[in-house]
Amino acid sequence: MSKPFYVTTPIYYVNDRPHIGHTYTTVLADVVARFHRMRGEEVYFLTGTDEHGQKVEKAAAARGITPKQLADEVVANYTDLWQRMGMTHFRLIRTTDQDHKEQVQRLFQRLLDKGDIYKATYKGLYSVSDEAYVTEMQAKELQAQGLAHQLVELEEETYFFRLSAYQDRLLAYFEAHPGFVQPDFRFNEVKRFVEGGLQDLSISRTSISWGIPVPGDEKHVIYVWFDALLNYLSACPANCWPPDLQLVGKDILRFHAVYWPAFLMSAGMFLPETILAHGWWLMGDDKMSKSKGNVVRPDTLLRFGNDALRFFFMREMQVGHDRGFSFEGFMDRLNADLANGLGNLASRTLSMIQRYRGGLVPIPALPDEQDQEMATRLLEVFPEYLEKARANDFHAALDALWSYLRALDGYIVKAEPWKLAKDPANDPKLDAVLANLYRALRATALLVAPVMPALAQSLWESLGHADQVAARTFHGFALDGPAIGPIGESKPLFQRIDKEKEMSELEAAEAPIETKATLDVPEIRETVDAESFFKVDLRVGRILEAERVPKSDKLIKMKVDLGIEQRTIVGGIGKAYEPDQLLNRLVVVVANLAPRKLMGIESHGMLLAASDNASKPYLVAPPDDAQPGFLVK
Ligand code: MSP
């Protein structure tokens, strides 16, 4: 029996509910899994949760519950979400599962017996927030960032893994396997890191009790990353090893591309085929974080449908790169590609086949040059899509397919089937056009099935099929084969989103639910030099007029006097302030910020505000005797 295609996601920490970052990775893995099934392969898709460590221990203690109780609570969010989203993983492994704990202890013992794990005393610096030993170089970096308070002096007994012994072997392996880490620029970072020298890695802690005990030396628990990485092994059935594709975010690549292969080499096991590091979903240019209150939860987006979210993720994110998320961008993409693009093409095509041919798909007898060109493009785009998807580049695959769909729109406009239908002499041309459109949609349903399972099935049925499109395989699919029967009932594929209406509802849905009693003080940002800071023109302004932006409960449009000119500024302060409260107020304005449009209104400048955990704004106020136009510096 051939080996199943084995794909994994990272296992998620249980200190937070899933957000769109976690959802993205799992969707990508599910799309890959479904794609490989439609290539006729057996697939084993694994996801899970990472439950041990100090953070979980502390969070549970703060709530007066056990770490396991906390983990059970959070894991329920994951299982529920993945189930609602129809994820096709075989198992959600938890690091608290008994078989995993045994596996970790077995492997620890094996490497200990081999001499690759040894006990010694560590004396040096320790970062409390990273739960990791810190080299002198790293300590200097932290000090430069003003984070010295995170460091403590430590002397303790610990088990080390002999990572330094694997430096050359890893480099040789990298050399021999140029596709081991993708994309290339990330692989280069990994290589540079290893070339820079590897130190032995501490893989046990005595300061923590919530973890898997070191066999025979129970006051030590096994370091979370040693524990976590082995999940891929614990959950792997006998015929599955090694993983074909391991999806990870860029932040955890080093663990997967350096430590993990070294552990496996030491255990004498095969290494994964490919580790693919994806970038991050950002909010504007910022990281999503609870303390910034800018975390987007999947449920906020799932009300537009599971397939819509899956499509958006795959279409927008170029794997490897970061991508800024915005609700507007989300809705624009869906309206353009699903409501207009594919949705429109499908409904036009199906209604023309119904109207002009009584629902029977014609067989083209005399295609002209234009028809042939479109037929040829289908023959080209089909393998192109499959090749890109096989390389996990769904962004490029969908891009190629959608540009073909756009070309079909142009083809319809040129051919004007509604005119052709008026004269039976044009029948051969009309037949050719309708057949081409039908075949394009049929191929599209098949190709997008891994990305949008339900939408693809609905399209497939509208085209007259009774079977499951996902049960088909790409291989041997007859692109120009005749239709199997009359077309089915045409269902709208995707309901156009009323953007303005949804924007205000989305804003409300993202309202501060995560208010905490105490302030989670965000870390100080990166240092900027004085010259860069003084480029920002801060002015005292006075609010002359203020009104709510229609259909938004967050945005307020203001006229602000800056002493030398008056500005229109739209601010997201509507949940904290009523327009009346703002009149005549003195504020601090970022006066040289590039103008931008917010719900159709050009906003020129920004008001400075302090904010709490929940991002509630507190307008910064100059003293009463300051006047509009004063520079703030
Ligand atoms: N528990 C470790 C992984 C252990 S794997 C053996 C962990 N967990 S995590 O929950 O913090 O992160 C899981 C994954 O989510 C990581 O791959 C991380 O890159 C990804 N993401 C977290 N925020 C993200 C975005 N904003 N965007 C995309 N993915 C992001 O790390």
XYZ file of C-alpha atoms and ligand atoms in Angstrom:
664
model
C 0.000 0.000 0.000
C 1.355 3.425 -0.836
C 2.078 5.877 1.926
C -0.710 8.359 2.658
C 0.009 12.037 2.100
C 0.631 13.341 5.607
C -0.037 17.042 6.282
C 0.126 18.815 9.644
C -0.702 22.166 11.235
C 1.108 23.490 14.292
C -0.628 22.559 17.504
C -2.236 25.631 19.020
C -1.610 27.006 22.485
C -4.555 26.865 24.807
C -4.040 30.331 26.241
C -6.447 31.871 23.744
C -9.466 31.107 21.614
C -8.759 30.641 17.897
C -8.367 33.792 15.822
C -8.086 34.167 12.076
C -4.339 33.435 12.169
C -4.925 29.943 13.557
C -7.932 29.494 11.322
C -5.880 30.389 8.272
C -3.288 27.659 8.848
C -5.925 25.036 9.469
C -7.865 26.083 6.371
C -4.701 25.893 4.299
C -4.024 22.391 5.604
C -7.597 21.342 4.899
C -7.447 22.735 1.365
C -4.186 20.865 0.791
C -5.716 17.680 2.227
C -8.783 17.888 0.025
C -6.648 18.720 -2.991
C -4.519 15.624 -2.491
C -7.599 13.443 -2.038
C -8.809 14.681 -5.406
C -5.433 13.723 -6.810
C -6.438 10.216 -5.842
C -4.166 9.986 -2.796
C -4.993 8.767 0.641
C -4.488 11.659 3.062
C -3.741 11.910 6.754
C -4.321 15.423 8.086
C -3.420 16.222 11.663
C -4.053 19.240 13.856
C -4.007 19.645 17.620
C -3.410 21.653 20.765
C -0.289 22.425 22.791
C -1.353 22.362 26.412
C 1.634 22.265 28.745
C 3.877 25.027 30.083
C 4.105 27.849 32.505
C 1.657 30.194 30.805
C -1.202 27.711 31.004
C -0.226 26.818 34.550
C -0.333 30.476 35.615
C -3.521 31.344 33.731
C -5.285 28.383 35.325
C -4.016 29.290 38.797
C -5.292 32.838 38.333
C -8.749 31.427 37.693
C -8.554 28.875 40.459
C -8.922 25.899 38.127
C -6.522 23.141 37.099
C -4.464 23.528 33.939
C -6.282 20.557 32.450
C -9.646 22.184 33.133
C -8.458 25.334 31.406
C -7.161 23.314 28.472
C -10.438 21.390 28.168
C -12.325 24.670 28.031
C -10.188 26.192 25.297
C -9.890 22.996 23.288
C -13.685 22.885 23.084
C -13.506 26.152 21.113
C -11.149 24.537 18.649
C -13.056 21.288 18.210
C -16.284 23.192 17.799
C -14.844 25.626 15.261
C -13.171 22.953 13.159
C -16.337 20.912 13.175
C -18.479 23.840 12.080
C -15.979 24.593 9.354
C -16.053 21.014 8.091
C -12.324 20.409 8.541
C -11.280 16.971 7.411
C -8.529 16.192 9.938
C -8.283 12.646 11.196
C -7.315 13.618 14.680
C -6.986 16.623 16.920
C -4.076 15.556 19.066
C -3.751 17.074 22.536
C -0.391 17.048 24.270
C -2.256 15.860 27.356
C -3.332 12.681 25.523
C -1.951 9.563 27.123
C -0.430 8.086 23.944
C 1.425 11.346 23.339
C 2.831 11.526 26.855
C 4.125 7.986 26.520
C 5.655 8.720 23.138
C 7.472 11.782 24.468
C 8.888 9.880 27.423
C 9.928 6.973 25.207
C 11.785 9.222 22.816
C 13.384 11.188 25.628
C 14.662 7.937 27.097
C 15.928 6.766 23.725
C 17.972 9.915 23.158
C 19.205 9.784 26.754
C 20.377 6.192 26.274
C 22.086 7.210 23.093
C 23.937 10.024 24.846
C 22.315 12.839 22.868
C 20.515 13.975 26.002
C 22.668 14.632 29.066
C 22.217 16.306 32.448
C 24.275 19.369 33.399
C 24.075 22.639 35.283
C 22.991 25.756 33.483
C 24.244 29.032 34.823
C 23.239 32.180 33.026
C 20.353 34.378 31.995
C 16.782 33.291 31.534
C 13.927 35.111 29.805
C 10.782 34.823 31.855
C 8.405 35.762 29.070
C 9.915 33.341 26.512
C 10.501 30.626 29.090
C 13.953 30.126 27.553
C 17.645 30.442 28.308
C 19.192 33.471 26.735
C 22.630 33.759 25.170
C 24.744 36.845 25.774
C 23.946 38.083 22.281
C 20.220 37.681 22.818
C 20.516 39.386 26.206
C 22.156 42.393 24.571
C 19.350 42.585 22.025
C 16.722 42.478 24.764
C 18.548 45.131 26.750
C 18.724 47.356 23.687
C 14.957 46.964 23.314
C 14.451 48.035 26.908
C 13.363 44.524 27.872
C 16.100 43.811 30.393
C 13.474 43.401 33.113
C 12.461 40.119 31.486
C 15.869 38.606 32.293
C 16.794 36.833 35.478
C 20.016 35.135 36.595
C 19.532 31.437 36.939
C 21.503 28.421 38.009
C 19.794 25.073 37.678
C 20.238 21.479 36.769
C 18.767 20.665 33.408
C 18.792 18.097 30.656
C 20.410 19.245 27.461
C 19.933 17.971 23.948
C 23.222 17.799 22.053
C 22.092 20.155 19.292
C 25.631 21.364 18.609
C 26.510 17.890 17.327
C 23.930 18.246 14.557
C 25.093 21.479 12.984
C 27.078 19.847 10.175
C 24.562 17.104 9.611
C 21.763 19.644 9.321
C 23.715 21.763 6.881
C 24.534 18.696 4.785
C 20.879 17.721 4.817
C 19.815 21.215 3.746
C 22.314 21.079 0.913
C 20.984 17.752 -0.310
C 17.301 18.753 0.031
C 16.800 22.146 -1.568
C 13.027 22.023 -1.096
C 13.108 21.103 2.591
C 12.018 24.547 3.768
C 9.826 26.784 1.659
C 9.811 29.551 0.583
C 13.475 29.890 -0.346
C 14.065 33.161 1.462
C 12.989 31.534 4.700
C 15.228 28.540 4.008
C 18.142 30.944 3.672
C 17.344 32.449 7.070
C 17.353 28.980 8.595
C 20.667 28.099 6.959
C 22.268 31.322 8.167
C 21.059 30.592 11.674
C 22.583 27.109 11.664
C 25.806 28.331 10.062
C 26.058 30.846 12.897
C 26.601 27.941 15.290
C 24.285 25.802 17.404
C 24.427 25.496 21.154
C 23.055 22.561 23.076
C 19.419 23.018 23.929
C 17.982 22.798 27.408
C 14.998 20.496 27.271
C 13.804 20.247 30.852
C 12.582 22.570 33.575
C 12.336 22.234 37.316
C 10.444 25.498 37.768
C 7.279 24.137 36.165
C 5.082 21.266 37.160
C 2.539 21.350 34.338
C 4.226 19.142 31.792
C 5.413 15.647 31.013
C 7.870 14.406 33.657
C 11.352 13.287 32.658
C 11.276 9.501 32.976
C 12.964 8.470 36.205
C 13.684 12.050 37.333
C 10.275 13.452 38.049
C 11.223 16.825 39.445
C 12.077 17.787 35.873
C 9.366 18.298 33.305
C 10.125 18.115 29.612
C 10.476 21.454 27.828
C 7.283 22.426 25.972
C 8.856 22.509 22.526
C 10.365 19.030 22.822
C 6.948 17.853 23.988
C 5.014 19.802 21.346
C 7.082 18.892 18.288
C 6.740 15.201 18.999
C 2.974 15.392 18.534
C 3.529 14.822 14.827
C 5.068 11.490 15.691
C 2.647 10.432 18.421
C -0.365 10.819 16.174
C 1.148 9.213 13.112
C -0.179 5.783 12.130
C 2.421 3.206 11.186
C 2.309 3.649 7.416
C 2.336 7.475 7.392
C 5.829 8.510 8.324
C 7.363 10.947 7.418
C 5.131 14.003 7.031
C 4.902 15.258 3.469
C 3.996 18.795 4.367
C 4.245 20.622 7.677
C 2.615 24.024 7.736
C 3.984 26.516 10.230
C 3.922 30.260 10.774
C 7.175 32.135 10.176
C 7.596 32.711 13.925
C 7.940 29.019 14.702
C 10.028 28.009 11.720
C 13.276 27.675 13.648
C 11.764 25.098 15.965
C 10.533 23.085 12.996
C 13.463 23.473 10.648
C 16.329 23.145 13.140
C 15.358 21.514 16.441
C 12.777 19.127 15.048
C 14.996 17.647 12.300
C 17.843 17.335 14.805
C 15.600 15.372 17.204
C 14.555 13.113 14.355
C 18.116 12.594 13.162
C 19.086 11.650 16.665
C 16.195 9.174 16.815
C 17.295 7.754 13.458
C 14.058 8.682 11.737
C 13.227 10.116 8.341
C 12.761 13.879 8.159
C 9.632 15.586 6.825
C 9.591 16.227 3.106
C 8.666 19.912 3.235
C 8.222 22.539 5.903
C 6.247 25.450 4.578
C 6.410 28.696 6.529
C 3.565 31.090 5.915
C 3.433 34.762 6.799
C 1.053 36.524 9.128
C -2.273 38.196 8.870
C -1.698 41.703 10.141
C -4.088 44.441 11.137
C -2.861 47.322 9.034
C 0.855 47.020 9.688
C 0.352 45.729 13.188
C 0.474 42.305 14.728
C -2.885 41.064 15.950
C -2.863 40.973 19.703
C -5.292 40.864 22.559
C -3.680 43.817 24.278
C -4.160 45.949 21.163
C -7.753 44.771 20.988
C -7.425 44.179 17.244
C -7.893 40.429 17.144
C -10.285 39.211 14.461
C -12.167 36.056 15.383
C -13.302 33.643 12.690
C -16.942 33.850 13.729
C -17.060 37.479 12.711
C -16.245 36.412 9.162
C -18.009 33.080 9.105
C -21.371 34.768 8.911
C -20.555 35.273 5.223
C -20.117 31.535 4.889
C -17.413 29.012 5.441
C -16.491 28.842 1.774
C -16.243 32.604 1.552
C -13.683 32.693 4.345
C -11.736 29.770 2.888
C -11.686 31.391 -0.527
C -10.597 34.730 0.877
C -7.705 33.146 2.781
C -6.465 31.194 -0.218
C -6.988 33.931 -2.783
C -5.470 36.770 -0.787
C -2.511 35.294 1.026
C 0.598 34.651 -0.962
C 2.082 31.872 1.119
C 5.282 33.046 2.738
C 4.397 36.727 2.880
C 2.504 38.793 5.417
C -0.832 40.222 4.461
C -2.785 43.089 5.971
C -6.346 42.189 6.807
C -9.235 44.614 6.472
C -12.965 44.049 6.563
C -13.370 46.201 3.497
C -10.789 44.194 1.588
C -12.531 41.014 2.691
C -15.891 42.128 1.383
C -14.477 43.632 -1.798
C -12.756 40.379 -2.649
C -15.878 38.297 -2.124
C -18.105 40.654 -4.047
C -15.679 40.916 -6.936
C -14.786 37.249 -7.295
C -17.744 35.298 -5.972
C -20.831 37.487 -6.339
C -19.713 39.105 -9.589
C -16.958 36.954 -11.148
C -17.927 33.317 -10.782
C -21.467 33.809 -9.463
C -22.444 36.058 -12.288
C -20.848 33.883 -14.945
C -22.623 30.805 -13.633
C -26.056 32.380 -13.453
C -25.738 33.944 -16.921
C -24.530 30.696 -18.452
C -27.145 28.517 -16.830
C -29.992 30.829 -17.663
C -28.872 31.042 -21.313
C -28.655 27.254 -21.595
C -32.104 27.048 -20.068
C -33.623 29.749 -22.208
C -32.006 29.042 -25.569
C -31.558 25.263 -25.406
C -34.243 24.080 -22.973
C -31.591 23.109 -20.420
C -29.665 20.792 -22.772
C -25.983 21.536 -23.205
C -25.217 21.648 -26.928
C -22.292 19.867 -28.595
C -20.290 22.386 -30.573
C -20.121 21.443 -34.218
C -18.370 24.376 -35.826
C -16.278 26.336 -33.359
C -14.717 29.451 -34.860
C -11.329 30.878 -33.978
C -12.625 32.723 -30.921
C -14.342 29.606 -29.575
C -11.251 27.545 -30.150
C -9.118 30.074 -28.374
C -11.309 29.851 -25.285
C -11.326 26.056 -25.426
C -7.542 26.045 -25.660
C -7.243 28.402 -22.720
C -9.210 25.944 -20.637
C -6.840 23.162 -21.638
C -3.993 25.376 -20.469
C -5.407 26.816 -17.281
C -6.495 23.421 -15.919
C -2.980 21.919 -15.643
C -1.577 25.315 -14.669
C -3.961 25.451 -11.705
C -3.116 21.891 -10.684
C 0.597 22.527 -10.871
C 0.398 25.662 -8.743
C -1.890 24.017 -6.214
C 0.466 21.035 -6.043
C 3.148 23.532 -5.061
C 0.737 24.812 -2.357
C 0.438 28.121 -4.163
C -3.332 28.438 -4.134
C -3.029 32.176 -4.432
C -1.432 31.843 -7.873
C -3.672 28.925 -8.880
C -6.841 30.896 -8.143
C -5.386 33.965 -9.773
C -4.833 32.056 -13.004
C -8.323 30.554 -12.892
C -10.018 33.875 -12.181
C -8.209 35.586 -14.977
C -9.592 32.878 -17.259
C -13.079 33.498 -15.858
C -12.669 37.195 -16.614
C -11.650 36.331 -20.160
C -14.900 34.363 -20.461
C -16.861 37.475 -19.523
C -15.127 39.258 -22.387
C -15.927 36.318 -24.672
C -19.639 36.610 -23.837
C -19.627 40.350 -24.449
C -18.026 39.836 -27.875
C -20.164 36.893 -28.900
C -23.426 38.522 -27.722
C -25.363 35.258 -27.371
C -28.624 37.139 -26.787
C -28.308 38.474 -30.357
C -27.218 35.116 -31.772
C -30.319 33.519 -30.277
C -32.577 35.661 -32.438
C -31.580 33.960 -35.698
C -31.411 30.155 -36.175
C -28.669 30.707 -38.760
C -26.385 31.481 -35.789
C -27.117 28.188 -34.058
C -23.640 26.655 -34.517
C -21.978 29.720 -33.018
C -24.429 29.867 -30.128
C -23.862 26.139 -29.504
C -20.121 26.666 -29.412
C -20.378 29.570 -26.970
C -22.748 27.786 -24.594
C -20.712 24.583 -24.655
C -17.506 26.478 -23.937
C -19.068 28.286 -20.990
C -20.522 25.074 -19.621
C -17.191 23.279 -19.811
C -15.398 26.147 -18.165
C -17.835 26.102 -15.241
C -17.638 22.342 -14.910
C -13.845 22.463 -14.731
C -14.046 25.363 -12.282
C -16.358 23.428 -9.946
C -13.866 20.581 -9.925
C -10.815 22.781 -9.414
C -12.229 24.894 -6.622
C -13.772 21.977 -4.714
C -10.847 21.752 -2.251
C -11.075 25.481 -1.576
C -14.880 25.898 -1.486
C -16.412 22.462 -0.985
C -20.041 23.533 -0.618
C -20.044 26.182 -3.314
C -18.348 23.808 -5.746
C -20.922 21.116 -5.000
C -23.769 23.534 -5.534
C -22.321 24.612 -8.894
C -21.693 20.988 -9.809
C -25.338 20.125 -9.161
C -26.555 23.164 -11.094
C -24.573 21.810 -14.021
C -26.641 18.630 -13.855
C -24.470 16.265 -11.810
C -25.905 14.117 -9.052
C -22.641 12.836 -7.558
C -20.165 14.449 -5.192
C -17.662 16.633 -6.972
C -15.139 16.009 -4.190
C -15.287 12.288 -4.942
C -13.952 12.948 -8.465
C -10.277 13.052 -9.299
C -8.494 15.622 -11.428
C -6.610 12.978 -13.282
C -8.281 11.854 -16.491
C -11.103 14.381 -16.201
C -12.477 14.939 -19.713
C -12.472 18.702 -20.065
C -14.240 18.578 -23.419
C -16.510 15.645 -22.655
C -20.247 16.079 -23.334
C -22.605 17.000 -20.520
C -24.117 13.980 -18.828
C -27.648 15.322 -19.062
C -29.697 18.490 -18.775
C -28.537 21.155 -16.394
C -30.067 21.308 -12.935
C -31.687 24.072 -11.028
C -29.646 27.266 -10.934
C -28.928 28.408 -7.385
C -27.261 31.713 -6.596
C -23.696 30.840 -5.680
C -22.925 33.791 -3.505
C -25.120 36.587 -2.214
C -23.656 40.019 -2.866
C -22.610 41.695 0.381
C -24.058 45.100 1.222
C -20.746 46.557 2.264
C -21.879 49.693 4.034
C -24.466 47.885 6.101
C -22.087 45.101 7.023
C -19.268 47.469 7.891
C -21.229 48.972 10.723
C -22.417 45.576 11.945
C -18.913 44.176 11.800
C -17.622 47.071 13.813
C -20.235 46.296 16.422
C -19.403 42.588 16.379
C -15.742 43.360 16.991
C -16.695 45.495 19.990
C -14.551 45.083 23.046
C -15.657 41.762 24.439
C -12.288 41.056 25.896
C -12.251 43.693 28.578
C -10.111 42.749 31.514
C -10.066 44.225 34.951
C -6.370 44.958 34.935
C -4.435 46.617 32.164
C -2.292 44.357 30.079
C 0.478 46.872 29.494
C 1.763 46.442 25.929
C 5.488 46.231 25.504
C 7.387 49.368 24.504
C 7.678 49.537 20.740
C 10.888 49.523 18.740
C 13.227 52.503 19.350
C 12.967 55.367 16.830
C 15.518 58.114 16.496
C 14.591 61.689 17.359
C 14.780 62.737 13.731
C 12.097 60.223 12.725
C 9.905 61.228 15.626
C 10.095 64.926 14.812
C 8.828 64.245 11.308
C 5.412 63.759 12.885
C 3.608 67.099 13.000
C 1.501 67.209 16.145
C -0.802 70.194 16.610
C -3.352 71.453 19.004
C -6.759 71.567 17.346
C -10.280 72.484 18.390
C -13.283 70.428 17.339
C -15.780 72.766 15.689
C -18.346 70.272 14.426
C -19.013 66.602 15.091
C -21.558 64.188 13.673
C -21.922 60.443 13.422
C -21.096 58.779 10.102
C -24.327 57.140 8.876
C -24.450 53.344 9.236
C -21.472 53.289 11.573
C -21.612 53.265 15.331
C -17.882 53.765 15.624
C -17.022 56.582 13.277
C -17.498 60.287 13.945
C -16.887 62.949 11.338
C -15.428 66.154 12.729
C -14.382 69.581 11.537
C -11.223 70.576 13.390
C -9.603 74.007 13.543
C -5.814 73.789 13.351
C -5.181 77.526 13.639
C -3.944 77.758 10.062
C -6.669 75.689 8.417
C -9.751 73.603 9.106
C -9.753 69.885 8.491
C -12.253 67.072 8.105
C -11.177 64.224 10.341
C -13.020 60.941 10.775
C -12.237 59.206 14.051
C -13.157 55.777 15.416
C -14.294 57.203 18.728
C -18.067 56.848 18.380
C -18.408 54.148 20.996
C -16.687 56.238 23.624
C -17.990 59.728 22.820
C -21.232 61.335 21.721
C -20.783 64.082 19.095
C -22.109 66.675 21.568
C -19.389 65.846 24.058
C -16.764 66.643 21.463
C -17.778 70.154 20.509
C -15.229 72.807 21.398
C -12.835 70.261 22.857
C -9.103 70.846 22.451
C -7.353 67.832 20.968
C -3.932 66.816 19.672
C -3.924 66.170 15.929
C -1.398 64.282 13.798
C -1.482 66.988 11.160
C 0.780 65.553 8.476
C -0.751 62.111 8.227
C -1.619 61.173 4.640
C -5.374 61.564 4.002
C -7.393 58.353 3.752
C -10.977 57.446 2.998
C -13.185 56.002 5.710
C -16.617 54.909 4.566
C -16.352 57.192 1.583
C -15.289 60.305 3.549
C -11.800 61.692 3.149
C -10.207 62.036 6.555
C -7.144 64.275 6.830
C -5.364 63.813 10.136
C -5.846 61.804 13.275
C -6.669 62.617 16.889
C -4.334 61.281 19.542
C -5.993 59.064 22.095
C -4.834 56.790 24.851
C -6.435 53.373 24.908
C -7.138 50.574 27.335
C -7.091 46.803 26.810
C -10.322 46.952 24.926
C -9.091 49.764 22.666
C -11.529 52.241 24.181
C -10.184 55.666 23.188
C -9.441 58.417 25.724
C -8.802 61.635 23.813
C -5.557 63.331 24.728
C -6.328 66.875 25.898
C -3.991 69.893 25.878
C -4.478 72.355 28.772
C -7.273 74.929 28.444
C -4.965 77.840 27.706
C -3.406 76.136 24.652
C -4.597 77.376 21.288
C -5.310 75.737 17.939
C -2.160 75.657 15.848
C 0.293 75.215 18.758
C 2.938 72.655 17.910
C 3.163 69.697 20.272
C 6.725 68.475 20.644
N 2.113 25.885 20.204
C 2.992 26.495 19.286
C 3.200 25.599 18.079
C 3.738 24.240 18.401
S 3.842 23.257 16.981
C 4.666 21.926 17.455
C 2.405 27.827 18.811
N 1.095 27.984 18.988
S 0.272 29.321 18.608
O -1.084 29.047 18.950
O 0.872 30.468 19.213
O 0.454 29.541 17.109
C 0.099 28.585 16.187
C 0.265 29.084 14.783
O -0.573 30.199 14.541
C 1.682 29.506 14.451
O 2.073 28.868 13.252
C 1.581 30.984 14.240
O 2.455 31.430 13.247
C 0.141 31.090 13.751
N -0.341 32.457 13.886
C -0.517 33.187 15.024
N -0.899 34.443 14.661
C -0.974 34.528 13.317
C -1.409 35.495 12.412
N -1.782 36.694 12.795
N -1.455 35.153 11.109
C -1.163 33.891 10.658
N -0.765 32.958 11.484
C -0.496 33.298 12.791
O 3.142 28.633 18.298
